[in-house]
XYZ file of C-alpha atoms in Angstrom:
693
model
C -54.658 90.070 32.846
C -53.743 93.391 35.252
C -56.421 93.563 37.799
C -57.892 97.232 38.520
C -55.648 97.932 41.814
C -52.713 97.077 39.598
C -53.439 99.876 36.956
C -54.406 102.173 39.279
C -51.252 101.541 40.952
C -49.448 101.831 37.757
C -51.172 105.149 36.882
C -50.427 106.465 40.285
C -46.589 105.877 39.810
C -46.504 107.595 36.880
C -48.270 110.660 38.074
C -45.769 110.546 40.997
C -42.966 110.018 38.625
C -44.410 113.035 36.466
C -44.692 115.377 39.569
C -41.275 114.579 40.999
C -39.585 115.126 37.505
C -41.734 118.692 37.102
C -40.790 119.280 40.892
C -37.141 119.262 40.330
C -37.169 120.614 37.013
C -38.529 123.939 38.246
C -36.406 123.509 41.669
C -33.276 123.865 39.587
C -34.622 125.846 36.632
C -34.722 128.825 39.291
C -31.768 128.572 41.057
C -29.941 129.999 38.339
C -32.640 132.394 36.776
C -32.982 133.831 40.391
C -29.298 134.220 41.014
C -28.721 136.260 37.641
C -31.846 138.442 38.354
C -30.218 139.749 41.677
C -26.614 139.547 40.600
C -26.342 142.956 39.453
C -27.243 144.375 42.734
C -25.017 142.934 44.716
C -21.957 144.158 42.299
C -21.696 141.203 40.322
C -19.609 139.063 42.916
C -19.035 135.757 42.447
C -20.163 135.111 46.225
C -23.751 136.138 45.026
C -24.006 132.562 43.737
C -22.380 130.723 46.753
C -24.716 132.491 49.172
C -28.077 131.353 46.754
C -26.634 128.036 47.309
C -26.675 128.317 50.896
C -30.202 129.350 50.934
C -31.395 126.669 48.479
C -29.264 123.969 50.278
C -30.581 125.442 53.620
C -34.516 125.099 52.208
C -33.965 121.927 50.856
C -33.310 120.910 54.431
C -36.237 122.207 55.766
C -38.737 120.681 52.740
C -36.765 117.387 53.850
C -37.457 118.187 57.479
C -41.159 118.758 56.521
C -41.151 115.594 54.497
C -39.894 113.687 57.719
C -42.160 115.304 60.187
C -45.306 115.406 58.566
C -45.386 111.740 57.383
C -44.607 110.364 60.875
C -47.074 112.594 62.805
C -49.767 113.314 60.308
C -52.439 110.650 58.751
C -52.055 110.570 55.065
C -55.739 112.516 54.976
C -54.385 115.535 57.006
C -50.968 115.171 55.527
C -52.558 115.711 51.799
C -55.000 118.346 52.685
C -52.361 120.451 54.737
C -50.260 120.160 51.429
C -52.808 121.327 49.084
C -53.599 124.250 51.414
C -49.898 125.139 51.060
C -49.685 124.777 47.457
C -52.322 127.195 46.841
C -50.982 129.535 49.231
C -47.808 129.554 47.296
C -49.401 130.898 44.166
C -50.184 134.442 45.850
C -46.282 135.106 45.142
C -46.596 134.467 41.190
C -45.062 135.860 39.284
C -41.814 135.875 41.256
C -40.470 139.125 40.981
C -37.683 140.097 43.432
C -38.708 143.169 44.900
C -36.524 146.373 44.262
C -35.996 147.558 47.504
C -33.817 144.892 48.790
C -31.057 145.939 46.685
C -28.281 146.878 49.254
C -27.011 149.996 51.252
C -23.716 150.154 51.538
C -21.929 149.322 54.284
C -24.610 146.626 54.968
C -23.807 142.607 54.629
C -24.680 141.555 51.426
C -25.275 137.769 52.372
C -27.771 137.982 54.855
C -29.731 140.414 52.421
C -29.665 137.918 49.869
C -30.928 135.237 52.191
C -33.890 137.623 53.184
C -34.457 138.623 49.627
C -34.716 135.016 48.460
C -36.893 134.004 51.465
C -39.137 136.403 50.753
C -39.518 136.112 47.337
C -39.431 132.622 46.291
C -39.516 130.893 49.901
C -42.765 129.006 50.045
C -42.630 127.799 46.564
C -39.228 126.767 46.758
C -39.655 125.115 49.931
C -42.664 123.038 48.284
C -40.637 122.237 45.638
C -37.847 120.721 47.710
C -40.417 118.573 49.475
C -41.979 117.123 46.688
C -39.362 114.181 46.034
C -39.026 112.863 49.513
C -42.765 113.435 50.293
C -43.907 111.759 46.890
C -41.336 108.674 47.380
C -43.255 108.313 50.867
C -46.624 108.370 49.305
C -45.429 105.853 46.539
C -43.573 103.739 49.141
C -47.151 103.276 51.096
C -49.194 102.775 48.128
C -46.519 100.117 47.027
C -45.858 98.205 50.254
C -41.908 96.814 49.829
C -41.143 98.190 46.729
C -38.282 100.511 46.660
C -38.511 104.188 45.798
C -34.871 105.067 45.408
C -35.270 105.131 41.259
C -37.692 108.295 41.593
C -34.533 110.065 43.583
C -32.522 109.285 40.669
C -35.469 110.710 38.439
C -35.372 113.953 40.381
C -31.397 114.632 39.985
C -32.103 113.782 36.584
C -34.616 116.273 36.023
C -32.477 118.741 38.049
C -29.825 118.106 36.021
C -31.531 118.871 32.553
C -33.187 121.984 33.905
C -29.551 123.231 34.867
C -28.158 122.331 31.194
C -31.022 123.620 29.657
C -30.975 127.284 31.419
C -27.099 128.537 29.767
C -27.615 126.588 26.640
C -31.021 126.969 25.507
C -33.102 129.038 28.027
C -30.660 131.869 28.702
C -29.567 132.932 25.006
C -33.120 132.807 23.930
C -35.479 135.011 26.144
C -35.134 137.996 28.493
C -35.150 137.342 32.334
C -38.522 138.823 32.440
C -39.964 136.070 30.030
C -38.193 133.632 32.080
C -39.628 134.132 35.159
C -43.113 134.755 33.565
C -42.461 131.163 32.124
C -41.356 129.433 35.306
C -44.281 130.764 37.071
C -46.692 129.199 34.507
C -44.864 126.108 34.783
C -45.167 126.335 38.417
C -48.896 126.862 38.326
C -48.836 123.153 36.417
C -46.667 121.733 38.838
C -49.139 122.862 41.831
C -52.249 121.326 39.680
C -50.221 117.766 39.374
C -48.792 117.695 42.900
C -52.678 118.537 44.460
C -53.792 115.450 42.231
C -50.985 113.274 43.636
C -51.910 114.507 47.149
C -55.294 113.665 46.607
C -54.817 110.369 45.437
C -52.763 109.535 48.714
C -55.184 110.487 50.783
C -55.647 106.947 52.120
C -52.997 104.027 52.226
C -54.823 102.358 49.427
C -52.915 98.907 49.781
C -52.783 97.437 53.384
C -49.265 96.694 54.315
C -48.794 93.087 54.594
C -47.700 91.460 58.019
C -44.092 91.357 58.740
C -42.014 88.561 57.645
C -39.287 87.434 59.801
C -36.624 89.922 60.166
C -38.360 92.877 58.802
C -38.194 94.038 62.169
C -34.512 93.962 61.996
C -34.696 95.238 58.886
C -36.294 98.428 59.462
C -34.594 99.299 62.824
C -33.114 102.518 62.588
C -29.441 102.482 61.266
C -26.335 102.379 64.065
C -25.182 105.945 64.826
C -22.260 105.512 62.621
C -24.016 104.614 59.814
C -26.068 108.269 60.379
C -22.853 110.156 61.324
C -21.688 108.905 57.837
C -24.516 109.866 55.989
C -23.834 113.456 57.444
C -20.412 113.240 56.673
C -20.499 112.336 52.909
C -23.303 114.871 52.167
C -21.472 117.631 53.530
C -18.548 116.634 51.954
C -20.095 116.615 48.717
C -21.702 120.017 49.121
C -18.305 121.497 50.229
C -17.085 120.143 47.074
C -19.366 121.659 44.979
C -19.021 125.259 46.599
C -15.418 125.017 46.804
C -14.824 124.018 42.549
C -17.470 126.883 42.165
C -16.343 129.384 43.789
C -12.704 128.885 41.949
C -14.095 128.917 38.791
C -16.556 131.874 38.998
C -13.837 134.263 40.789
C -11.375 133.538 38.516
C -13.493 133.300 35.221
C -16.738 134.831 35.354
C -19.924 134.581 37.838
C -22.087 133.488 34.901
C -24.574 130.998 34.907
C -22.891 128.766 32.405
C -20.345 128.206 35.239
C -22.721 128.284 37.927
C -24.654 125.245 36.452
C -21.763 123.012 35.354
C -20.397 122.094 38.857
C -23.800 121.756 39.884
C -24.673 119.576 36.970
C -22.125 117.473 37.585
C -22.771 117.020 41.296
C -26.637 115.614 40.532
C -25.749 113.581 37.834
C -23.206 111.775 40.654
C -26.517 111.584 42.540
C -28.158 110.582 39.857
C -25.952 107.898 38.917
C -25.695 106.591 42.144
C -29.209 106.495 43.265
C -30.464 104.790 39.695
C -32.726 101.285 40.146
C -29.413 99.982 38.444
C -26.565 101.644 40.213
C -23.968 102.610 37.947
C -21.544 103.295 40.947
C -18.573 100.698 41.349
C -17.217 100.981 44.345
C -14.000 99.118 43.516
C -13.332 101.580 40.633
C -14.207 105.189 42.519
C -11.828 104.271 45.720
C -8.770 104.038 43.113
C -10.132 107.141 40.860
C -10.649 109.126 44.269
C -6.846 108.719 45.351
C -6.096 109.510 41.248
C -8.097 112.662 41.507
C -7.242 113.728 45.159
C -3.456 113.747 43.957
C -4.039 115.913 40.713
C -6.372 118.479 42.557
C -3.925 118.532 45.547
C -0.960 119.161 42.773
C -3.146 121.655 41.196
C -3.256 123.929 44.392
C 0.302 123.376 45.291
C 1.584 124.517 41.925
C -1.387 127.200 40.339
C 0.425 127.180 37.068
C -0.263 123.443 36.304
C -4.034 124.377 36.243
C -3.785 128.280 35.175
C -5.121 127.716 31.687
C -9.113 127.210 31.136
C -8.505 124.366 28.997
C -6.956 122.558 31.827
C -8.733 124.061 34.887
C -12.379 123.293 33.949
C -12.242 119.715 32.556
C -9.493 119.316 35.657
C -11.689 120.839 38.506
C -15.041 119.061 36.812
C -13.505 115.864 36.478
C -12.519 115.661 40.088
C -15.732 117.234 41.556
C -17.070 114.203 39.571
C -15.022 111.984 40.660
C -15.149 113.023 44.640
C -18.816 113.350 44.645
C -19.557 109.953 43.061
C -17.436 108.387 45.428
C -19.058 110.307 48.503
C -22.875 109.684 47.068
C -22.011 106.241 45.972
C -21.579 105.257 49.442
C -24.132 107.191 50.735
C -26.876 104.643 48.176
C -24.720 101.956 49.679
C -25.297 102.930 53.190
C -28.924 103.412 52.481
C -31.730 102.048 54.923
C -35.191 100.066 54.391
C -37.719 102.645 53.200
C -39.394 102.588 56.282
C -36.531 105.000 57.387
C -36.516 107.105 54.020
C -37.442 110.260 54.904
C -34.822 110.305 57.982
C -32.310 109.253 55.535
C -33.262 112.019 53.194
C -33.438 114.302 55.869
C -29.741 113.646 57.137
C -28.491 114.030 53.706
C -30.405 117.557 53.100
C -28.620 118.393 56.927
C -24.999 117.359 55.697
C -25.736 119.589 52.346
C -26.686 122.571 54.113
C -23.873 122.280 56.799
C -21.390 121.566 53.802
C -22.552 125.152 51.975
C -23.344 127.315 55.174
C -19.547 126.462 56.226
C -17.911 127.517 52.517
C -20.468 130.081 51.700
C -21.199 131.907 54.817
C -18.707 130.903 57.695
C -15.357 130.572 55.284
C -15.198 134.166 54.060
C -15.429 135.416 57.698
C -12.653 133.069 59.518
C -10.259 132.560 56.781
C -8.143 135.557 55.611
C -7.928 133.636 52.446
C -9.181 131.049 50.161
C -8.443 127.616 51.979
C -11.356 125.918 52.061
C -10.981 123.685 48.576
C -7.626 122.339 49.907
C -9.599 121.623 53.679
C -12.061 120.147 51.663
C -9.682 117.981 50.019
C -8.510 116.914 53.440
C -11.791 116.597 54.461
C -12.459 114.082 51.848
C -9.555 112.124 52.208
C -10.612 111.816 56.163
C -14.039 110.893 55.409
C -13.016 108.106 53.066
C -11.027 106.478 55.574
C -13.725 106.756 58.064
C -16.067 104.902 55.388
C -13.452 102.522 54.361
C -12.179 101.698 57.937
C -13.759 98.572 57.882
C -12.031 97.253 54.592
C -8.841 96.214 56.569
C -5.258 97.475 57.481
C -4.417 98.242 53.967
C -7.328 100.412 53.359
C -6.694 102.118 56.778
C -3.083 102.855 56.022
C -3.178 104.147 52.522
C -6.467 106.433 53.005
C -4.099 107.860 56.583
C -1.524 108.675 54.270
C -3.995 110.105 51.863
C -5.101 112.501 54.639
C -1.364 113.184 55.522
C -0.611 114.407 52.247
C -3.755 116.447 51.714
C -2.756 118.233 54.970
C 0.439 118.963 53.887
C -0.847 120.521 50.866
C -3.166 122.718 52.977
C 0.011 123.725 55.366
C 1.900 124.559 51.816
C -1.203 126.458 50.564
C -1.469 128.733 53.706
C 2.379 129.159 53.657
C 2.422 129.956 49.948
C -0.219 132.486 50.471
C 1.602 134.237 52.955
C 4.717 134.646 51.269
C 5.435 138.154 50.245
C 2.204 139.266 51.511
C 2.175 142.197 53.885
C -1.906 142.220 53.845
C -4.603 139.387 53.360
C -8.314 140.010 54.104
C -11.365 138.590 53.006
C -14.879 139.177 52.598
C -18.018 138.625 51.069
C -16.582 140.636 47.495
C -13.641 138.989 47.182
C -9.965 137.460 49.092
C -7.319 140.121 48.519
C -3.601 140.336 49.630
C -0.814 142.870 49.024
C 2.429 141.618 48.313
C 5.600 143.388 48.375
C 8.635 141.645 45.849
C 12.036 142.776 44.678
C 12.644 143.150 40.800
C 15.905 144.200 39.421
C 16.624 145.991 42.846
C 13.069 147.758 42.606
C 10.526 147.244 45.394
C 7.031 146.730 43.990
C 3.741 146.489 46.107
C 0.964 144.697 44.257
C -2.765 144.178 44.961
C -3.870 140.615 44.099
C -7.379 139.288 44.190
C -6.759 135.133 43.420
C -4.038 135.099 40.768
C -5.176 138.660 39.037
C -3.009 141.596 39.499
C -5.379 144.614 40.322
C -2.828 147.241 40.157
C 1.021 147.621 41.398
C 3.037 150.617 42.707
C 6.924 151.453 43.079
C 7.944 151.863 46.633
C 10.564 154.241 45.820
C 9.089 157.579 46.865
C 10.449 159.361 43.901
C 8.165 157.121 41.605
C 5.031 157.082 43.849
C 2.946 158.753 41.284
C 4.259 156.935 38.102
C 1.530 154.841 36.556
C 2.097 151.291 35.737
C 0.434 147.559 35.249
C -2.806 148.380 32.888
C -2.291 152.134 33.178
C 0.954 153.211 31.151
C 1.288 156.482 28.926
C 0.111 154.235 25.716
C -2.999 152.607 27.393
C -6.462 153.692 26.208
C -7.595 155.495 29.436
C -3.910 157.485 29.332
C -4.576 158.720 26.341
C -8.035 159.703 27.365
C -7.205 161.745 30.420
C -4.272 163.233 28.948
C -5.738 164.183 25.546
C -9.752 164.902 26.513
C -9.549 168.569 27.227
C -7.445 171.682 28.680
C -7.185 172.929 32.093
C -8.748 171.272 35.411
C -10.941 168.084 34.708
C -13.194 166.061 36.308
C -13.082 162.299 35.930
C -14.797 159.243 37.082
C -13.625 155.656 37.917
C -15.639 152.986 38.495
C -13.480 150.369 40.336
C -10.828 151.558 42.698
C -8.123 148.795 42.752
C -4.975 150.580 44.151
C -6.105 154.199 43.010
C -3.714 154.123 40.301
C -5.605 156.512 37.913
C -5.439 159.125 40.734
C -1.549 159.629 39.388
C -3.003 161.168 36.258
C -4.587 163.987 38.406
C -3.103 167.343 38.966
C -3.637 170.256 41.183
C -7.372 171.735 40.885
C -8.341 168.296 39.070
C -10.992 166.089 40.663
C -11.281 162.287 40.564
C -14.249 160.418 42.086
C -14.349 156.740 42.589
C -16.681 154.243 42.881
C -16.222 151.444 44.836
C -18.445 148.526 46.218
C -15.817 146.701 48.811
C -14.757 148.629 51.940
C -11.601 146.510 52.049
C -10.327 147.691 48.674
C -10.908 151.356 49.821
C -8.837 150.496 53.213
C -6.000 148.789 51.145
C -5.919 151.577 48.822
C -5.608 154.282 51.593
C -3.354 152.403 53.638
C -1.106 150.190 51.525
C -0.456 152.323 48.763
C 0.400 155.971 48.127
C -1.974 157.003 44.906
C -4.669 158.339 46.740
C -2.179 159.834 49.371
C 0.004 162.047 47.179
C -1.781 163.113 44.025
C -2.219 166.580 43.902
C -5.847 166.295 42.436
C -9.014 166.200 44.929
C -10.127 162.765 45.698
C -13.798 161.923 46.160
C -14.939 157.890 47.207
C -18.348 156.537 46.999
C -18.947 153.696 48.543
C -21.358 151.139 46.921
C -22.469 149.435 43.663
C -21.061 151.787 40.646
C -24.740 151.755 38.831
C -26.694 152.118 42.333
C -24.941 154.833 43.228
C -24.834 156.563 39.940
C -28.790 156.249 39.534
C -29.233 158.084 42.870
C -27.035 160.656 42.021
C -27.499 164.086 39.804
C -25.256 164.063 36.435
C -21.830 164.618 37.500
C -20.609 166.219 34.325
C -17.229 164.064 34.229
C -14.694 164.641 31.284
C -13.837 161.204 31.578
C -15.281 157.907 33.387
C -13.325 154.792 33.484
C -15.187 151.757 33.955
C -12.253 149.471 35.811
C -14.419 147.142 37.640
C -13.037 143.682 37.975
C -13.434 140.476 40.375
C -10.242 138.294 39.884
C -10.905 137.606 36.271
C -14.545 138.056 36.381
C -16.278 140.959 34.908
C -19.748 142.105 36.725
C -21.835 142.261 33.402
C -24.233 144.608 34.168
C -21.731 147.406 33.864
C -21.712 146.220 30.402
C -25.452 146.465 29.498
C -27.223 149.013 27.209
C -28.944 150.852 29.973
C -25.520 150.979 32.094
C -24.001 152.922 28.950
C -26.874 155.286 29.049
C -26.370 155.945 32.223
C -22.625 156.680 31.944
C -23.537 158.981 29.302
C -25.531 160.894 31.709
C -22.764 161.674 33.725
C -20.562 162.855 31.236
C -20.163 166.221 29.461
C -21.413 166.240 25.513
C -17.689 166.052 24.838
C -16.953 163.671 27.512
C -15.165 160.453 27.213
C -16.239 156.777 28.407
C -13.410 154.682 28.555
C -14.142 150.696 29.177
C -11.353 148.413 30.255
C -11.836 145.346 28.364
C -8.574 143.470 29.155
C -9.700 139.683 30.218
C -8.187 136.183 29.812
C -11.322 134.387 28.474
C -13.836 136.780 27.478
C -13.702 139.089 24.213
C -15.281 142.174 25.789
C -14.725 144.469 23.157
C -17.452 143.397 20.416
C -20.260 143.975 23.429
C -19.337 147.468 23.866
C -18.718 148.113 20.089
C -22.739 146.906 19.524
C -24.027 149.219 22.254
C -21.932 152.009 21.135
C -23.304 151.764 17.503
C -26.817 151.098 18.660
C -26.439 154.701 20.849
C -25.089 156.073 17.974
C -21.414 157.111 19.221
C -18.172 156.561 18.191
C -16.135 153.433 20.011
C -12.627 152.153 19.229
C -10.411 149.864 20.603
C -6.910 151.030 22.079
C -4.339 148.244 23.020
C -0.568 148.018 24.012
C 2.077 145.727 24.271
C 4.105 144.628 27.801
C 6.872 146.780 28.477
C 8.437 144.404 31.311
C 11.315 146.915 31.785
C 9.026 149.687 33.096
C 6.752 147.354 34.449
C 3.631 148.070 31.900
C 1.268 145.334 31.139
C -0.901 144.620 28.273
C -4.028 145.908 28.219
C -7.515 146.647 26.021
C -9.455 149.917 26.591
C -12.651 150.922 24.485
C -13.152 154.525 24.185
C -16.492 155.794 23.604
C -17.621 159.454 22.716
C -19.769 161.506 20.573
C -16.590 164.323 20.327
C -15.444 163.641 16.803
C -12.760 166.156 17.212
C -11.315 163.509 19.874
C -11.568 160.879 17.712
C -9.872 162.499 14.896
C -6.947 162.856 17.159
C -3.708 161.462 15.337
C -2.902 159.898 18.705
C -6.245 158.192 18.645
C -6.310 157.302 15.069
C -2.984 155.928 14.986
C -3.699 153.536 17.842
C -7.579 152.558 17.176
C -7.841 149.045 16.418
C -10.907 147.266 14.315
C -13.748 146.036 16.728
C -15.339 142.706 14.901
C -18.920 142.256 16.066
C -19.730 138.530 15.615
C -23.034 138.082 13.671
C -24.728 136.247 16.507
C -24.033 138.412 19.359
C -27.125 140.055 20.830
C -27.551 143.499 22.286
C -26.941 143.271 25.857
C -29.563 144.441 28.150
C -30.395 144.688 31.932
C -32.699 141.994 30.947
C -30.594 139.858 28.497
C -26.949 139.227 28.581
C -24.975 136.041 27.692
C -21.577 135.339 27.289
C -21.398 132.023 25.397
C -20.520 133.869 21.985
C -17.922 136.335 23.507
C -15.693 133.287 24.982
C -12.407 133.604 23.590
C -11.726 130.325 21.304
C -9.339 128.325 23.515
C -7.300 126.861 20.737
C -6.992 130.517 18.858
C -5.399 131.779 22.493
C -3.272 128.411 23.118
C -1.756 129.281 19.424
C -1.140 132.891 19.964
C 0.885 131.494 23.421
C 2.782 128.937 21.477
C 3.813 131.566 18.943
C 5.238 134.063 21.426
């Protein structure tokens, strides 16, 4: 028959498990939610999520430091009382609502502003959620001496994994962000109640610890320095892999929660698998899989065309992240210490995670002129594998030394490939940009690239400096809008500068007003291209996020406003909401034209714009043009919106117009609701179309 003490311990164990599960669930639910809320304030840049991850990892480190310090320095009664006080104090920040006064001013450092914003809006609750897993595990270990609490760490990671998957698939598609923030706040209130109860029953060491058995002192001794360094290195490596893969996906697809949480979910799943009571980590298997994946990822970096398609890149980089992180975290579990060293162990793991995130999220954009951290991380992974497996014999040493050399070669080749033909390479919070100069049939062409995406081209022949090419050919939607909108001098606005190609449409007496968030794009357009310098039109440049700038300005009375803001192949979604379109029309003349560039490899954006236009009662049509390699014209899709019926009836517009089909499940995009799941282009359709070409 179970004794009263046994029943009490079982009930306490269930409470501890519930607190850890709910705390971890809330911790990783608020991450994509808050990042989505502040994303529009910082231009929709993919770096917003990377900076958020730096904050989350750093706060996690503070939480683990709190757990380590308080469990060593405070008595159980003191710790429980102090923790409950902090829990109650954190309720003052509910509901979680980031203040609009944190919106950036032009020219400021976005990364530090994001960190300050998150610290003031969610700092204390996030810290207390971060400390929950190691702190409650220490309470569990004290209450049940000799029991291993590592399965609770696996439970924590499982809850985190479920939270991350539930957000893009269950929560984001069904609820507005305001409702999500309030719902999270109510759940946090429940967490505070459960955690306070767990703290109360942990006010004393309920079960006295048994006398140490022979050899126990040796088992509880602090691990050697090599082991502690491996804790740090393996954790940092996993974190660097997480951010590097996430950056690759979000910069070249879209900065959206779906692609934020996929890598993070895989990262957490590897923790849950490695730290489960019956660990699912096989050292023999993972060492071999790691070698295979490093080779595959290295080849994908060396030959970018190998993984340029979504159906290849997402599975490949996802599998690579999973295998590499499972190796790192599985080795961490193999090196785990006795329960007495638990908080110090978790603190070291958290420190490594924070250092890896800080390097990729904050340091790399300022010390590298292009995105080199992914191949660098693969090299670091091979080196850490060599260090971790050094004691497995000379064969392992030779193999992993060779692997490290191979990854070093990949890194060097990647750097050389990026520098080839490049006359400018710059990088900041918003983008990694290159300007290349190449020859094509005797013509010298200068191109602005973000990653692999073309952001504009120009002929270097002085006679052709003002010839618009790329996405802006004479049959493109924006060209038709600018050429057919009105007679006489016109004023047109452009959101997104690029190379400044649209200035080529300006004539004497015209005014073109650009809105650009990235100061490095402005410098490149002015110094490396001729559109802005040679156009006869008057050019105005406004630095800062376009929506924030337009909100501050009086109506500009544009004849045409072109929305052409890209970040890699990603679209800042806050520029395509009902409120954004209403703002654009406030700055247009009554008969003005709004031209929205919807060309995208992965997303079918035209239905979004069409639905907003229908709701606003304005005309909308899709204008597409085909490639013309001889004249350097790229295929492009533009949606034109206007209240001007005579413009819509022009033969040039009517003949070029294409119907836009709105999916039945598509919801109207607003500032509080947007979801890209229903506008992802079916991969099989795109592949079929490509095969037919």
